[in-house]
Short mmCIF file of C-alpha atoms (C1' of nucleotides) in Angstrom, two decimals:
data_model
loop_
_atom_site.label_atom_id
_atom_site.label_comp_id
_atom_site.label_asym_id
_atom_site.label_seq_id
_atom_site.Cartn_x
_atom_site.Cartn_y
_atom_site.Cartn_z
CA MET A 1 -0.14 -0.18 0.09
CA HIS A 2 1.27 3.30 -0.98
CA THR A 3 0.53 6.89 0.96
CA VAL A 4 -1.65 9.60 -0.36
CA LYS A 5 1.38 11.83 0.02
CA SER A 6 3.70 9.86 -1.94
CA ILE A 7 1.37 9.36 -4.81
CA SER A 8 0.28 12.95 -4.56
CA LYS A 9 3.85 14.00 -5.06
CA ASN A 10 5.41 11.53 -7.60
CA ARG A 11 2.19 11.40 -9.44
CA ASP A 12 4.00 11.40 -13.05
CA SER A 13 6.44 8.53 -12.06
CA VAL A 14 4.10 6.45 -10.42
CA VAL A 15 1.98 6.06 -13.60
CA GLU A 16 5.20 5.48 -15.32
CA LEU A 17 7.03 2.85 -13.11
CA LEU A 18 3.56 1.19 -12.95
CA ALA A 19 3.42 0.47 -16.50
CA ILE A 20 6.62 -2.09 -15.79
CA ARG A 21 3.88 -4.06 -14.39
CA ASP A 22 1.90 -3.64 -17.72
CA PHE A 23 -0.82 -1.60 -15.09
CA ASN A 24 -2.03 1.15 -16.20
CA ALA A 25 -2.68 3.31 -12.97
CA ALA A 26 -3.53 7.11 -14.43
CA ALA A 27 -7.56 6.80 -13.67
CA ILE A 28 -6.87 5.19 -10.00
CA VAL A 29 -4.15 7.92 -9.15
CA ASP A 30 -5.93 10.64 -10.69
CA GLU A 31 -8.91 9.81 -8.82
CA ILE A 32 -6.80 9.22 -5.57
CA ILE A 33 -5.71 12.56 -5.74
CA ALA A 34 -9.18 14.09 -5.80
CA VAL A 35 -10.59 12.09 -3.43
CA ASP A 36 -7.83 12.87 -0.85
CA THR A 37 -8.06 16.61 -1.71
CA GLU A 38 -11.85 16.68 -1.03
CA LYS A 39 -11.05 14.79 1.81
CA ARG A 40 -8.90 16.98 3.19
CA GLU A 41 -11.09 20.04 2.85
CA VAL A 42 -14.12 18.50 4.67
CA GLN A 43 -11.64 16.93 7.37
CA THR A 44 -10.48 20.33 8.00
CA ARG A 45 -13.72 22.05 8.04
CA MET A 46 -15.44 19.28 10.48
CA GLU A 47 -12.01 19.58 12.90
CA THR A 48 -12.83 23.50 12.75
CA LEU A 49 -16.81 22.91 13.95
CA ARG A 50 -15.03 20.39 16.46
CA ALA A 51 -13.06 22.53 18.13
CA SER A 52 -15.48 25.39 18.70
CA ILE A 53 -17.81 22.60 20.59
CA ASN A 54 -14.80 21.65 22.91
CA SER A 55 -14.53 25.33 23.69
CA LEU A 56 -17.95 25.87 24.32
CA SER A 57 -18.10 22.58 26.27
CA LYS A 58 -15.30 23.96 28.62
CA GLU A 59 -17.09 27.19 28.95
CA ILE A 60 -20.18 25.50 30.03
CA GLY A 61 -17.82 23.77 32.79
CA ILE A 62 -16.82 26.57 34.15
CA LEU A 63 -20.32 28.35 33.97
CA PHE A 64 -22.17 25.56 35.74
CA LYS A 65 -19.28 26.23 38.34
CA GLN A 66 -19.87 29.55 39.05
CA GLY A 67 -23.45 28.80 39.41
CA LYS A 68 -24.54 30.75 36.34
CA ARG A 69 -27.20 27.88 35.03
CA ALA A 70 -29.25 29.99 32.57
CA GLU A 71 -26.08 31.29 30.58
CA ALA A 72 -25.27 27.50 30.67
CA ASP A 73 -28.13 26.37 29.29
CA ALA A 74 -27.86 28.94 26.56
CA ALA A 75 -24.64 27.59 25.53
CA LYS A 76 -25.86 24.30 25.15
CA GLU A 77 -28.42 25.30 22.62
CA LYS A 78 -25.51 26.72 20.33
CA THR A 79 -23.93 23.48 20.43
CA GLY A 80 -26.87 21.60 19.34
CA LYS A 81 -26.75 22.67 15.62
CA ILE A 82 -22.88 22.57 15.45
CA LYS A 83 -22.80 18.92 16.46
CA GLU A 84 -25.60 18.63 13.29
CA GLU A 85 -22.93 19.56 11.15
CA VAL A 86 -20.08 17.93 12.56
CA LYS A 87 -22.20 14.90 12.13
CA ASP A 88 -22.98 15.15 8.45
CA PHE A 89 -19.32 16.12 7.59
CA SER A 90 -18.24 13.09 9.86
CA SER A 91 -20.30 10.57 8.01
CA LYS A 92 -18.78 12.51 4.53
CA LEU A 93 -15.40 12.24 5.76
CA ALA A 94 -15.91 8.41 6.54
CA ASP A 95 -17.48 7.77 3.05
CA LEU A 96 -14.26 9.50 1.51
CA GLU A 97 -11.83 7.77 3.44
CA LYS A 98 -13.36 4.67 2.78
CA ARG A 99 -13.10 5.30 -1.19
CA LEU A 100 -9.72 6.52 -0.82
CA SER A 101 -8.39 3.26 1.28
CA HIS A 102 -10.45 1.10 -1.49
CA LEU A 103 -8.88 2.83 -4.03
CA LEU A 104 -5.26 2.60 -2.56
CA VAL A 105 -5.31 -1.19 -2.27
CA GLN A 106 -5.61 -1.61 -5.82
CA LEU A 107 -2.52 -0.24 -6.31
CA PRO A 108 0.31 -2.72 -6.49
CA ASN A 109 3.81 -1.57 -5.46
CA ILE A 110 6.06 0.31 -7.35
CA PRO A 111 8.53 -1.87 -9.30
CA HIS A 112 12.46 -0.64 -8.81
CA GLU A 113 13.55 0.45 -12.16
CA SER A 114 16.17 -2.21 -12.83
CA VAL A 115 12.52 -4.62 -13.28
CA PRO A 116 12.50 -5.53 -16.66
CA PRO A 117 8.84 -4.85 -18.26
CA GLY A 118 6.93 -7.45 -19.32
CA LYS A 119 3.48 -9.43 -19.07
CA GLY A 120 4.46 -13.04 -17.56
CA ALA A 121 6.83 -15.92 -17.24
CA GLU A 122 8.39 -15.55 -20.89
CA ASP A 123 9.75 -11.48 -20.10
CA ASN A 124 11.51 -12.85 -16.89
CA ILE A 125 15.30 -12.69 -17.58
CA GLU A 126 17.80 -15.41 -16.17
CA ILE A 127 20.40 -13.59 -14.24
CA ARG A 128 22.87 -16.45 -13.24
CA SER A 129 22.62 -20.73 -13.13
CA GLY A 130 25.05 -22.96 -11.69
CA GLY A 131 25.36 -27.30 -11.66
CA GLU A 132 24.81 -29.64 -14.10
CA THR A 133 21.45 -30.34 -16.02
CA GLY A 134 23.51 -33.60 -17.16
CA LYS A 135 21.26 -36.31 -19.05
CA LEU A 136 19.59 -39.24 -17.23
CA SER A 137 18.87 -42.51 -18.87
CA LYS A 138 15.83 -43.36 -20.73
CA ASP A 139 14.23 -45.50 -17.91
CA ALA A 140 14.86 -42.53 -15.49
CA LEU A 141 11.66 -42.51 -13.20
CA PRO A 142 9.79 -39.12 -12.16
CA HIS A 143 9.57 -37.99 -8.63
CA TRP A 144 6.31 -39.68 -8.11
CA GLU A 145 6.87 -43.34 -9.31
CA LEU A 146 10.46 -43.26 -7.33
CA ALA A 147 8.34 -42.27 -4.16
CA ARG A 148 6.32 -45.27 -4.58
CA LYS A 149 8.86 -47.47 -5.38
CA TYR A 150 10.71 -46.68 -2.42
CA ASP A 151 7.69 -46.06 -0.36
CA ILE A 152 8.67 -42.76 1.18
CA ILE A 153 5.46 -40.99 0.14
CA ASP A 154 2.21 -42.25 0.20
CA PHE A 155 0.01 -39.71 -2.08
CA GLU A 156 -3.10 -42.15 -2.23
CA LEU A 157 -2.83 -42.30 1.73
CA GLY A 158 -3.04 -38.49 1.84
CA ASN A 159 -5.86 -38.65 -0.30
CA LYS A 160 -7.84 -40.64 1.57
CA ILE A 161 -6.97 -39.06 4.81
CA THR A 162 -7.49 -35.71 3.67
CA GLY A 163 -7.72 -35.26 -0.09
CA SER A 164 -5.63 -34.62 -3.36
CA GLY A 165 -2.21 -32.12 -2.49
CA PHE A 166 -1.87 -33.81 0.92
CA PRO A 167 0.81 -36.37 0.60
CA LEU A 168 1.97 -38.60 3.45
CA TYR A 169 5.66 -38.74 4.09
CA LYS A 170 6.59 -42.33 5.64
CA GLY A 171 9.93 -43.72 6.66
CA LYS A 172 13.07 -42.25 4.98
CA GLY A 173 10.77 -39.53 3.06
CA ALA A 174 9.81 -38.28 6.53
CA LEU A 175 13.20 -38.32 7.78
CA ILE A 176 14.87 -36.59 4.95
CA GLN A 177 12.23 -33.96 5.12
CA ARG A 178 12.95 -33.56 8.84
CA ALA A 179 16.87 -33.25 8.02
CA MET A 180 16.04 -30.64 5.47
CA ILE A 181 14.28 -28.58 7.82
CA SER A 182 17.23 -28.60 10.39
CA PHE A 183 19.67 -28.03 7.88
CA PHE A 184 17.81 -25.11 6.70
CA LEU A 185 17.35 -23.56 9.78
CA ASP A 186 20.86 -24.26 11.39
CA GLU A 187 22.16 -22.40 8.09
CA ALA A 188 20.12 -19.80 8.39
CA ILE A 189 20.91 -19.12 12.12
CA ARG A 190 24.82 -19.75 10.86
CA ALA A 191 24.02 -16.53 8.97
CA GLY A 192 22.78 -14.38 11.42
CA TYR A 193 19.11 -15.18 11.52
CA THR A 194 17.15 -15.49 14.36
CA GLU A 195 14.84 -18.72 14.92
CA TYR A 196 11.11 -18.11 15.38
CA ALA A 197 8.28 -20.71 15.51
CA PRO A 198 5.53 -18.76 14.94
CA PRO A 199 1.24 -19.66 15.35
CA LEU A 200 0.05 -21.29 12.04
CA MET A 201 -3.54 -19.60 11.65
CA VAL A 202 -3.44 -15.69 11.81
CA ASN A 203 -6.29 -13.25 11.94
CA GLU A 204 -7.55 -10.74 9.55
CA GLU A 205 -4.99 -7.97 10.96
CA SER A 206 -2.06 -9.83 9.76
CA GLY A 207 -3.65 -10.99 6.77
CA PHE A 208 -4.03 -7.37 5.58
CA GLY A 209 -0.38 -6.33 6.77
CA THR A 210 1.67 -8.54 4.55
CA GLY A 211 -0.84 -8.14 1.79
CA GLN A 212 -2.72 -11.26 1.42
CA LEU A 213 -6.08 -9.73 2.66
CA PRO A 214 -8.24 -8.62 0.67
CA ASP A 215 -6.55 -9.35 -2.89
CA LYS A 216 -5.66 -13.01 -2.23
CA GLU A 217 -8.26 -13.88 0.15
CA GLY A 218 -9.55 -17.27 -1.83
CA GLN A 219 -6.06 -18.67 -1.56
CA MET A 220 -5.88 -18.93 1.85
CA TYR A 221 -7.82 -21.76 4.10
CA HIS A 222 -10.29 -19.74 5.99
CA VAL A 223 -11.67 -20.91 9.67
CA THR A 224 -14.72 -18.81 9.59
CA GLU A 225 -16.07 -20.13 12.73
CA ASP A 226 -13.09 -18.43 14.86
CA ASN A 227 -12.16 -16.25 11.60
CA LEU A 228 -8.74 -17.01 11.65
CA TYR A 229 -6.54 -18.03 8.26
CA LEU A 230 -4.33 -20.76 7.79
CA ILE A 231 -0.81 -19.51 6.75
CA PRO A 232 0.00 -19.71 3.07
CA THR A 233 3.62 -19.03 4.10
CA ALA A 234 5.63 -18.09 7.28
CA GLU A 235 5.99 -14.77 5.78
CA VAL A 236 2.60 -13.93 7.09
CA PRO A 237 3.23 -14.50 11.23
CA LEU A 238 6.92 -13.50 10.85
CA THR A 239 6.41 -10.53 9.34
CA ASN A 240 3.56 -9.57 11.57
CA ILE A 241 5.58 -10.15 14.68
CA PHE A 242 6.43 -5.93 13.90
CA ARG A 243 3.19 -4.78 13.01
CA GLY A 244 2.53 -1.63 14.83
CA ASP A 245 6.29 -1.07 16.11
CA ILE A 246 8.46 1.86 16.16
CA LEU A 247 11.63 0.46 16.40
CA SER A 248 15.27 2.29 16.63
CA SER A 249 17.48 2.50 13.73
CA SER A 250 19.99 0.66 15.76
CA ASP A 251 17.74 -2.50 15.74
CA LEU A 252 18.00 -2.41 11.99
CA PRO A 253 18.48 -4.94 10.19
CA LEU A 254 16.25 -7.25 12.02
CA LYS A 255 16.79 -10.51 10.64
CA ILE A 256 14.67 -14.03 11.23
CA THR A 257 13.44 -17.33 10.39
CA GLY A 258 11.21 -19.74 10.88
CA TYR A 259 10.24 -23.29 9.75
CA THR A 260 6.26 -23.76 9.17
CA PRO A 261 3.92 -25.78 7.40
CA CYS A 262 2.29 -23.62 4.46
CA PHE A 263 -1.53 -24.16 3.52
CA ARG A 264 -2.54 -23.12 0.11
CA ARG A 265 -6.05 -23.57 -1.54
CA GLU A 266 -4.57 -23.07 -4.91
CA ALA A 267 -7.78 -22.42 -6.52
CA GLY A 268 -8.18 -22.46 -10.05
CA SER A 269 -4.98 -24.21 -10.67
CA TYR A 270 -5.84 -27.79 -11.11
CA GLY A 271 -4.45 -29.69 -14.16
CA LYS A 272 -1.33 -27.89 -14.49
CA ASP A 273 1.88 -29.20 -12.98
CA VAL A 274 0.04 -30.91 -10.19
CA ARG A 275 1.49 -33.85 -10.17
CA GLY A 276 3.26 -35.47 -7.32
CA LEU A 277 4.86 -32.97 -5.14
CA ASN A 278 4.97 -30.14 -7.90
CA ARG A 279 2.10 -28.30 -6.02
CA LEU A 280 0.51 -29.10 -3.03
CA HIS A 281 -2.15 -27.74 -0.67
CA GLN A 282 0.28 -28.22 2.26
CA PHE A 283 4.02 -28.33 2.44
CA ASP A 284 6.79 -27.36 4.64
CA LYS A 285 8.75 -24.68 4.20
CA VAL A 286 11.73 -22.52 6.12
CA GLU A 287 11.43 -18.76 5.34
CA ILE A 288 13.95 -15.60 5.98
CA VAL A 289 12.41 -12.41 6.58
CA GLN A 290 14.13 -8.97 7.09
CA VAL A 291 13.30 -5.60 8.25
CA GLN A 292 15.72 -3.20 6.88
CA HIS A 293 16.61 0.64 6.84
CA PRO A 294 14.95 2.21 3.35
CA ASP A 295 18.37 2.75 2.33
CA ARG A 296 19.62 -0.54 2.53
CA SER A 297 16.77 -2.92 1.20
CA TYR A 298 18.36 -3.69 -2.43
CA GLU A 299 21.37 -4.39 -0.66
CA ALA A 300 19.82 -6.90 1.46
CA LEU A 301 18.00 -8.42 -1.40
CA GLU A 302 21.08 -8.86 -3.14
CA GLU A 303 22.62 -10.76 0.17
CA MET A 304 19.66 -12.82 0.76
CA THR A 305 19.79 -13.97 -2.73
CA SER A 306 23.34 -14.88 -2.29
CA TYR A 307 22.46 -16.61 0.74
CA ILE A 308 19.87 -18.72 -1.06
CA GLU A 309 22.08 -19.77 -3.85
CA THR A 310 24.45 -21.19 -1.12
CA LEU A 311 21.69 -23.52 -0.14
CA VAL A 312 20.96 -24.89 -3.87
CA LYS A 313 24.81 -24.98 -4.42
CA LYS A 314 25.55 -27.20 -1.13
CA LEU A 315 22.26 -29.44 -2.21
CA GLU A 316 23.91 -29.90 -5.52
CA LEU A 317 21.15 -29.06 -7.43
CA PRO A 318 20.97 -27.52 -10.94
CA TYR A 319 19.85 -24.16 -10.47
CA ARG A 320 18.73 -20.66 -12.25
CA ILE A 321 17.85 -17.42 -10.69
CA MET A 322 15.23 -15.42 -12.69
CA LEU A 323 14.59 -11.55 -12.46
CA LEU A 324 11.00 -11.28 -12.41
CA CYS A 325 9.38 -9.19 -15.08
CA GLY A 326 7.02 -6.40 -13.91
CA GLY A 327 4.02 -8.39 -14.84
CA ASP A 328 4.84 -12.15 -13.16
CA MET A 329 6.07 -10.08 -9.79
CA GLY A 330 3.35 -10.40 -6.83
CA PHE A 331 1.21 -7.36 -5.95
CA ALA A 332 3.46 -6.42 -3.05
CA ALA A 333 6.94 -6.88 -4.40
CA ALA A 334 8.96 -4.18 -5.48
CA LYS A 335 11.44 -6.61 -6.99
CA THR A 336 11.64 -10.19 -6.90
CA TYR A 337 14.06 -13.03 -7.93
CA ASP A 338 12.69 -16.37 -8.35
CA PHE A 339 14.79 -19.65 -7.95
CA GLU A 340 14.29 -22.76 -10.30
CA VAL A 341 15.78 -26.25 -9.72
CA PHE A 342 16.01 -28.70 -12.51
CA ALA A 343 14.08 -31.88 -12.15
CA SER A 344 15.95 -34.19 -14.34
CA ALA A 345 13.42 -36.83 -15.39
CA GLN A 346 10.09 -34.64 -15.76
CA GLU A 347 12.86 -32.38 -17.72
CA LYS A 348 11.08 -29.55 -15.75
CA TRP A 349 11.99 -26.11 -14.01
CA LEU A 350 10.79 -26.13 -10.75
CA GLU A 351 10.37 -22.90 -8.43
CA VAL A 352 11.82 -23.16 -4.94
CA SER A 353 12.12 -19.85 -3.62
CA SER A 354 11.07 -16.38 -4.03
CA VAL A 355 12.92 -13.26 -2.69
CA SER A 356 11.32 -10.28 -2.68
CA ASN A 357 11.78 -6.69 -1.45
CA PHE A 358 8.38 -5.18 -0.49
CA THR A 359 9.95 -1.91 0.08
CA SER A 360 7.57 0.32 2.46
CA PHE A 361 4.25 -1.34 0.76
CA GLN A 362 3.81 -3.90 3.91
CA SER A 363 5.29 -1.64 6.17
CA ASN A 364 2.73 1.08 5.44
CA ARG A 365 -0.14 -1.30 6.11
CA LEU A 366 1.59 -2.65 8.99
CA LYS A 367 2.83 0.68 10.33
CA LEU A 368 5.92 -0.70 10.69
CA ARG A 369 8.42 2.28 10.92
CA PHE A 370 11.64 3.16 13.14
CA ARG A 371 13.16 6.23 14.60
CA ASP A 372 16.18 7.26 12.81
CA GLU A 373 18.85 8.17 15.38
CA ALA A 374 20.75 10.79 13.15
CA THR A 375 17.85 13.07 12.44
CA LYS A 376 15.12 11.59 14.82
CA ASN A 377 12.60 11.59 12.28
CA THR A 378 10.34 8.38 12.02
CA LEU A 379 10.52 6.68 9.11
CA THR A 380 8.89 3.53 7.01
CA ALA A 381 11.21 0.56 7.36
CA HIS A 382 11.37 -1.81 4.56
CA THR A 383 10.49 -5.94 4.40
CA LEU A 384 12.19 -8.09 2.64
CA ASN A 385 11.26 -11.97 2.69
CA GLY A 386 12.60 -15.36 0.86
CA SER A 387 11.69 -18.94 1.00
CA ALA A 388 15.48 -21.02 2.33
CA LEU A 389 13.77 -23.03 1.15
CA ALA A 390 10.27 -24.82 0.12
CA LEU A 391 10.84 -28.44 0.49
CA PRO A 392 8.73 -30.49 -1.89
CA ARG A 393 10.42 -29.59 -5.17
CA ILE A 394 13.39 -29.80 -3.53
CA LEU A 395 12.93 -33.20 -2.41
CA ALA A 396 11.35 -33.82 -5.90
CA ALA A 397 14.83 -33.01 -7.47
CA ILE A 398 16.80 -34.57 -5.50
CA LEU A 399 14.73 -37.85 -5.80
CA GLU A 400 14.93 -37.57 -9.76
CA ASN A 401 18.57 -36.26 -10.40
CA ASN A 402 19.98 -38.35 -7.52
CA GLN A 403 18.53 -41.71 -8.86
CA THR A 404 20.97 -44.45 -9.35
CA PRO A 405 19.96 -48.40 -9.81
CA GLU A 406 21.13 -49.08 -6.07
CA GLY A 407 18.66 -46.33 -4.66
CA ILE A 408 18.84 -42.16 -3.99
CA LYS A 409 22.03 -40.46 -3.22
CA VAL A 410 21.09 -38.44 -0.38
CA PRO A 411 23.44 -34.85 -0.86
CA GLU A 412 26.49 -34.76 1.28
CA VAL A 413 25.19 -32.01 3.43
CA LEU A 414 22.19 -33.74 4.33
CA ILE A 415 23.72 -36.76 5.58
CA PRO A 416 24.72 -35.55 8.79
CA TYR A 417 21.04 -34.85 9.47
CA THR A 418 19.37 -38.21 7.89
CA GLY A 419 21.79 -40.48 9.40
CA PHE A 420 21.62 -42.22 6.24
CA GLU A 421 23.33 -42.11 2.62
CA MET A 422 21.24 -44.14 0.43
CA ILE A 423 17.50 -44.28 -0.08
CA GLY A 424 16.79 -47.41 -1.48
"C1'" G B 1 -16.83 -23.39 28.68
"C1'" G B 2 -18.79 -20.84 33.78
"C1'" A B 3 -17.74 -17.08 37.70
"C1'" G B 4 -14.84 -12.77 39.33
"C1'" A B 5 -10.80 -8.94 39.11
"C1'" G B 6 -8.20 -6.16 35.70
"C1'" G B 7 -6.11 -3.16 30.80
"C1'" U B 8 -3.92 4.37 31.77
"C1'" G B 9 2.04 7.57 28.16
"C1'" G B 10 8.92 3.81 27.19
"C1'" C B 11 8.10 1.26 32.37
"C1'" C B 12 5.09 1.38 37.47
"C1'" G B 13 1.09 3.77 39.23
"C1'" A B 14 -3.16 7.75 40.36
"C1'" G B 15 -7.30 9.55 38.57
"C1'" C B 16 -13.69 7.29 38.21
"C1'" G B 17 -18.37 13.04 34.35
"C1'" G B 18 -15.99 19.63 33.84
"C1'" U B 19 -8.54 23.59 34.04
"C1'" C B 20 -7.16 15.43 32.36
"C1'" U B 21 -3.67 20.88 28.92
"C1'" A B 22 -3.69 12.55 32.54
"C1'" A B 23 -0.75 13.82 39.23
"C1'" G B 24 3.18 11.43 41.14
"C1'" G B 25 7.44 8.03 40.50
"C1'" C B 26 11.47 5.55 37.64
"C1'" G B 27 13.80 5.64 32.78
"C1'" C B 28 15.93 8.53 29.20
"C1'" A B 29 17.76 13.14 26.63
"C1'" C B 30 19.95 17.84 27.72
"C1'" G B 31 21.51 21.66 30.74
"C1'" C B 32 24.03 23.53 35.73
"C1'" C B 33 26.80 21.78 39.27
"C1'" U B 34 32.01 19.02 39.93
"C1'" G B 35 38.99 18.00 38.71
"C1'" G B 36 35.96 13.70 37.15
"C1'" A B 37 31.61 11.11 38.41
"C1'" A B 38 27.47 10.38 41.90
"C1'" A B 39 24.05 12.66 44.41
"C1'" G B 40 21.08 17.49 43.82
"C1'" C B 41 18.83 20.94 41.19
"C1'" G B 42 16.30 22.81 36.26
"C1'" U B 43 14.36 21.72 31.46
"C1'" G B 44 12.37 18.21 28.14
"C1'" U B 45 10.42 13.53 26.88
"C1'" A B 46 4.06 9.42 22.50
"C1'" U B 47 1.49 8.67 17.40
"C1'" A B 48 -1.12 9.78 13.32
"C1'" C B 49 -3.68 13.22 10.69
"C1'" C B 50 -4.92 18.42 9.31
"C1'" U B 51 -3.81 23.78 9.07
"C1'" C B 52 0.82 26.87 7.27
"C1'" A B 53 5.60 27.71 0.99
"C1'" A B 54 8.53 25.93 5.08
"C1'" A B 55 9.47 26.01 10.27
"C1'" A B 56 7.43 28.12 14.48
"C1'" G B 57 2.08 28.04 16.03
"C1'" G B 58 -2.68 26.33 15.98
"C1'" G B 59 -6.28 22.04 15.49
"C1'" U B 60 -8.64 17.21 15.80
"C1'" A B 61 -7.98 11.96 17.45
"C1'" U B 62 -5.82 8.56 20.53
"C1'" C B 63 -6.44 6.26 28.31
"C1'" G B 64 -6.95 -2.05 24.85
"C1'" C B 65 -10.94 -2.19 20.42
"C1'" G B 66 -15.50 -0.89 18.26
"C1'" G B 67 -19.96 1.78 19.00
"C1'" G B 68 -23.52 4.34 22.96
"C1'" U B 69 -25.22 8.47 26.07
"C1'" U B 70 -23.86 13.47 27.33
"C1'" C B 71 -23.12 20.52 25.79
"C1'" G B 72 -18.79 17.53 27.83
"C1'" A B 73 -16.16 10.90 28.67
"C1'" A B 74 -10.02 7.86 31.01
"C1'" U B 75 -14.20 7.82 34.18
"C1'" C B 76 -21.40 6.18 32.81
"C1'" C B 77 -23.48 1.89 29.34
"C1'" C B 78 -23.45 -2.01 25.48
"C1'" G B 79 -20.28 -5.62 22.18
"C1'" C B 80 -15.50 -7.31 21.24
"C1'" C B 81 -10.73 -8.92 22.16
"C1'" U B 82 -6.75 -9.77 25.78
"C1'" U B 83 -4.30 -10.76 30.83
"C1'" C B 84 -5.22 -12.92 35.87
"C1'" U B 85 -7.33 -15.78 39.80
"C1'" C B 86 -10.87 -20.08 40.84
"C1'" C B 87 -13.96 -24.20 38.42
"C1'" G B 88 -14.54 -27.44 34.25
"C1'" C B 89 -12.13 -30.20 30.40
"C1'" C B 90 -7.96 -31.16 27.91
"C1'" A B 91 -2.28 -33.18 25.11
#
RNA sequence: GGAGAGGUGGCCGAGCGGUCUAAGGCGCACGCCUGGAAAGCGUGUAUACCUCAAAAGGGUAUCGCGGGUUCGAAUCCCGCCUUCUCCGCCA
């Protein structure tokens, strides 16, 4: 969410930069400016009237104390009419504020100037890659068949217990998941992140704070009885830790991490890439989050990207890093890198991480600020987050890429965590 | 889930219909004092928005959150959230 102030001040550049997203903002921006002008006018008039009621009330109090009943009653009469007017203005003001916030939530974040323009995935730019996407033999199996062969993931049982998209991990399948969680958390801690284990359900305010509500309401599981949402990513509870806070600049950067299951309805995505572990309703993920000084958030984005790159390298997976084009970025992001690993049997790139700078977009919603010690000004902080990493697609790639006639080779770095070197 | 008691500034804590413009204390910042420090003394110490070219100044709102009563609400009424105590249930 943007502030009206920054939109009014930078009207033309806002419209220009949002075009990178293939988003025509001119009409909305102009309406925001018009509604805000009217709002301020109404607000000023209402507050002036309210001030006169306040001072009259004070006088009435004094008159009563002095025992001047008649004069007090006369003053009371006067306030009646003013009160009516205030009522009119305040309902008008409430209407205008509603219109304004309705308009504001329609504007996606403004892309960084380095974001390439474009409409969809085809316009993303590969900026780095690593590892060998070596060829497998003809009889190489996709991970869902390997999972059945070695009896480590049971999709049918998950289906029976819950439904499609809820796999059941067994034996070494469950163990390697737990190994990855520990490995990713240990790495994050070593990189300076503090571990949190947050709630898995969040309230409406938290959903709004990070931008899932109101736009992506249908993507979250909603427990209507208690009006709580199952988290689609740890980003939501982890970032909302700081909702409403005014930090000190010496607190920054805040670097936190957490493992959580993630729940996504994935409404409307049936039939596409849903085989096996490719797209699930429940999956595990370790997330990293930073709260940063605005001057350093893009530096931090690069740092987080490099960090995630070390993870995929340590797992010895062939990967590529994509700079998302404007049209493929999420609503709240100003710049996003996606990490994809190559699953050799499917011969498909699977997205395993998305790391984004949200600049002040989430902070404005969260009212997350910090006091700059040098200038004593209160400024809006920047938030960033990234998956480090999402487990199922990593597992899919490991299974497919590391298959041998003897079984699946566990990546070196995970062996201390799994206690075994082979699945098979 | 039931009953009772609470939620006041960075923190503690008073106030329970009219200078509340929220007492007092602690903390913090600055100044005085000092060779330096402590103590002491003094001054200051929230957030958002509006107004103003800007600053100064002025205004509005905020005492858990949302409504209501009243000329006037931290204070009275209603709903919700939350904390504590007791009971019930429970991994």
